[in-house]
Amino acid sequence: MRILMLVGIIVAMFGVILIYDARPITKKNFGFGDQNEATMGLKITGFIMSIIGTLLVMLSI
Protein backbone atom coordinates (compact mmCIF):
# COMPACT_ATOMS: atom_id res chain seq x y z
CA MET A 1 0.00 0.00 0.00
CA ARG A 2 2.85 2.40 0.69
CA ILE A 3 4.28 1.79 -2.78
CA LEU A 4 0.92 2.63 -4.33
CA MET A 5 0.78 5.82 -2.28
CA LEU A 6 4.32 6.77 -3.31
CA VAL A 7 3.57 6.18 -6.99
CA GLY A 8 0.38 8.24 -6.67
CA ILE A 9 2.23 11.14 -5.07
CA ILE A 10 4.90 11.09 -7.78
CA VAL A 11 2.32 10.98 -10.59
CA ALA A 12 0.32 13.83 -9.02
CA MET A 13 3.45 15.93 -8.57
CA PHE A 14 4.51 15.34 -12.17
CA GLY A 15 1.04 16.37 -13.33
CA VAL A 16 1.18 19.61 -11.36
CA ILE A 17 4.63 20.36 -12.74
CA LEU A 18 3.30 19.84 -16.27
CA ILE A 19 0.45 22.26 -15.62
CA TYR A 20 2.70 24.90 -14.10
CA ASP A 21 5.61 24.68 -16.58
CA ALA A 22 3.71 24.01 -19.80
CA ARG A 23 4.64 27.30 -21.46
CA PRO A 24 8.43 27.12 -20.82
CA ILE A 25 8.50 23.48 -21.93
CA THR A 26 6.76 24.30 -25.21
CA LYS A 27 8.95 27.36 -25.84
CA LYS A 28 11.99 25.12 -25.62
CA ASN A 29 10.65 22.26 -27.79
CA PHE A 30 8.20 23.71 -30.33
CA GLY A 31 8.03 26.47 -32.91
CA PHE A 32 5.93 29.60 -32.47
CA GLY A 33 2.87 28.31 -34.35
CA ASP A 34 2.59 25.12 -32.32
CA GLN A 35 3.11 26.63 -28.86
CA ASN A 36 -0.52 27.32 -28.01
CA GLU A 37 -1.74 23.88 -29.04
CA ALA A 38 1.15 22.12 -27.31
CA THR A 39 0.63 24.18 -24.15
CA MET A 40 -3.03 23.23 -24.04
CA GLY A 41 -2.15 19.57 -24.57
CA LEU A 42 0.45 19.58 -21.79
CA LYS A 43 -1.94 21.28 -19.37
CA ILE A 44 -4.69 18.76 -20.11
CA THR A 45 -2.22 15.88 -19.72
CA GLY A 46 -0.98 17.32 -16.43
CA PHE A 47 -4.53 17.75 -15.16
CA ILE A 48 -5.41 14.13 -15.96
CA MET A 49 -2.17 12.89 -14.40
CA SER A 50 -2.81 14.84 -11.22
CA ILE A 51 -6.32 13.37 -10.95
CA ILE A 52 -4.99 9.84 -11.48
CA GLY A 53 -2.24 10.39 -8.90
CA THR A 54 -4.72 11.74 -6.37
CA LEU A 55 -7.02 8.77 -6.93
CA LEU A 56 -4.11 6.39 -6.37
CA VAL A 57 -3.30 8.09 -3.10
CA MET A 58 -6.91 8.03 -1.97
CA LEU A 59 -7.29 4.35 -2.85
CA SER A 60 -4.16 3.40 -0.93
CA ILE A 61 -5.38 4.92 2.35
mmCIF file of C-alpha atoms in Angstrom:
data_model
loop_
_atom_site.group_PDB
_atom_site.id
_atom_site.type_symbol
_atom_site.label_atom_id
_atom_site.label_comp_id
_atom_site.label_asym_id
_atom_site.label_seq_id
_atom_site.Cartn_x
_atom_site.Cartn_y
_atom_site.Cartn_z
ATOM 1 C CA MET A 1 0.000 0.000 0.000
ATOM 2 C CA ARG A 2 2.848 2.401 0.688
ATOM 3 C CA ILE A 3 4.277 1.787 -2.775
ATOM 4 C CA LEU A 4 0.916 2.632 -4.333
ATOM 5 C CA MET A 5 0.780 5.822 -2.283
ATOM 6 C CA LEU A 6 4.322 6.774 -3.305
ATOM 7 C CA VAL A 7 3.566 6.182 -6.986
ATOM 8 C CA GLY A 8 0.384 8.239 -6.671
ATOM 9 C CA ILE A 9 2.233 11.138 -5.074
ATOM 10 C CA ILE A 10 4.903 11.090 -7.779
ATOM 11 C CA VAL A 11 2.321 10.981 -10.587
ATOM 12 C CA ALA A 12 0.319 13.826 -9.020
ATOM 13 C CA MET A 13 3.450 15.935 -8.575
ATOM 14 C CA PHE A 14 4.510 15.341 -12.171
ATOM 15 C CA GLY A 15 1.036 16.368 -13.326
ATOM 16 C CA VAL A 16 1.176 19.614 -11.357
ATOM 17 C CA ILE A 17 4.634 20.359 -12.740
ATOM 18 C CA LEU A 18 3.304 19.837 -16.270
ATOM 19 C CA ILE A 19 0.454 22.255 -15.616
ATOM 20 C CA TYR A 20 2.705 24.903 -14.100
ATOM 21 C CA ASP A 21 5.608 24.679 -16.577
ATOM 22 C CA ALA A 22 3.708 24.013 -19.795
ATOM 23 C CA ARG A 23 4.641 27.303 -21.460
ATOM 24 C CA PRO A 24 8.428 27.124 -20.820
ATOM 25 C CA ILE A 25 8.504 23.479 -21.935
ATOM 26 C CA THR A 26 6.764 24.305 -25.211
ATOM 27 C CA LYS A 27 8.950 27.362 -25.841
ATOM 28 C CA LYS A 28 11.986 25.123 -25.621
ATOM 29 C CA ASN A 29 10.654 22.264 -27.789
ATOM 30 C CA PHE A 30 8.203 23.707 -30.335
ATOM 31 C CA GLY A 31 8.026 26.467 -32.911
ATOM 32 C CA PHE A 32 5.931 29.601 -32.468
ATOM 33 C CA GLY A 33 2.870 28.308 -34.349
ATOM 34 C CA ASP A 34 2.586 25.116 -32.318
ATOM 35 C CA GLN A 35 3.114 26.629 -28.859
ATOM 36 C CA ASN A 36 -0.518 27.323 -28.015
ATOM 37 C CA GLU A 37 -1.739 23.880 -29.041
ATOM 38 C CA ALA A 38 1.147 22.120 -27.308
ATOM 39 C CA THR A 39 0.635 24.177 -24.146
ATOM 40 C CA MET A 40 -3.026 23.231 -24.037
ATOM 41 C CA GLY A 41 -2.147 19.567 -24.565
ATOM 42 C CA LEU A 42 0.452 19.579 -21.791
ATOM 43 C CA LYS A 43 -1.937 21.277 -19.373
ATOM 44 C CA ILE A 44 -4.689 18.759 -20.113
ATOM 45 C CA THR A 45 -2.224 15.884 -19.725
ATOM 46 C CA GLY A 46 -0.975 17.320 -16.434
ATOM 47 C CA PHE A 47 -4.533 17.746 -15.158
ATOM 48 C CA ILE A 48 -5.414 14.134 -15.962
ATOM 49 C CA MET A 49 -2.172 12.891 -14.401
ATOM 50 C CA SER A 50 -2.814 14.845 -11.216
ATOM 51 C CA ILE A 51 -6.318 13.368 -10.951
ATOM 52 C CA ILE A 52 -4.989 9.840 -11.479
ATOM 53 C CA GLY A 53 -2.239 10.387 -8.899
ATOM 54 C CA THR A 54 -4.720 11.742 -6.370
ATOM 55 C CA LEU A 55 -7.022 8.773 -6.926
ATOM 56 C CA LEU A 56 -4.112 6.385 -6.367
ATOM 57 C CA VAL A 57 -3.297 8.093 -3.098
ATOM 58 C CA MET A 58 -6.914 8.031 -1.967
ATOM 59 C CA LEU A 59 -7.292 4.353 -2.849
ATOM 60 C CA SER A 60 -4.161 3.395 -0.926
ATOM 61 C CA ILE A 61 -5.381 4.917 2.346
#
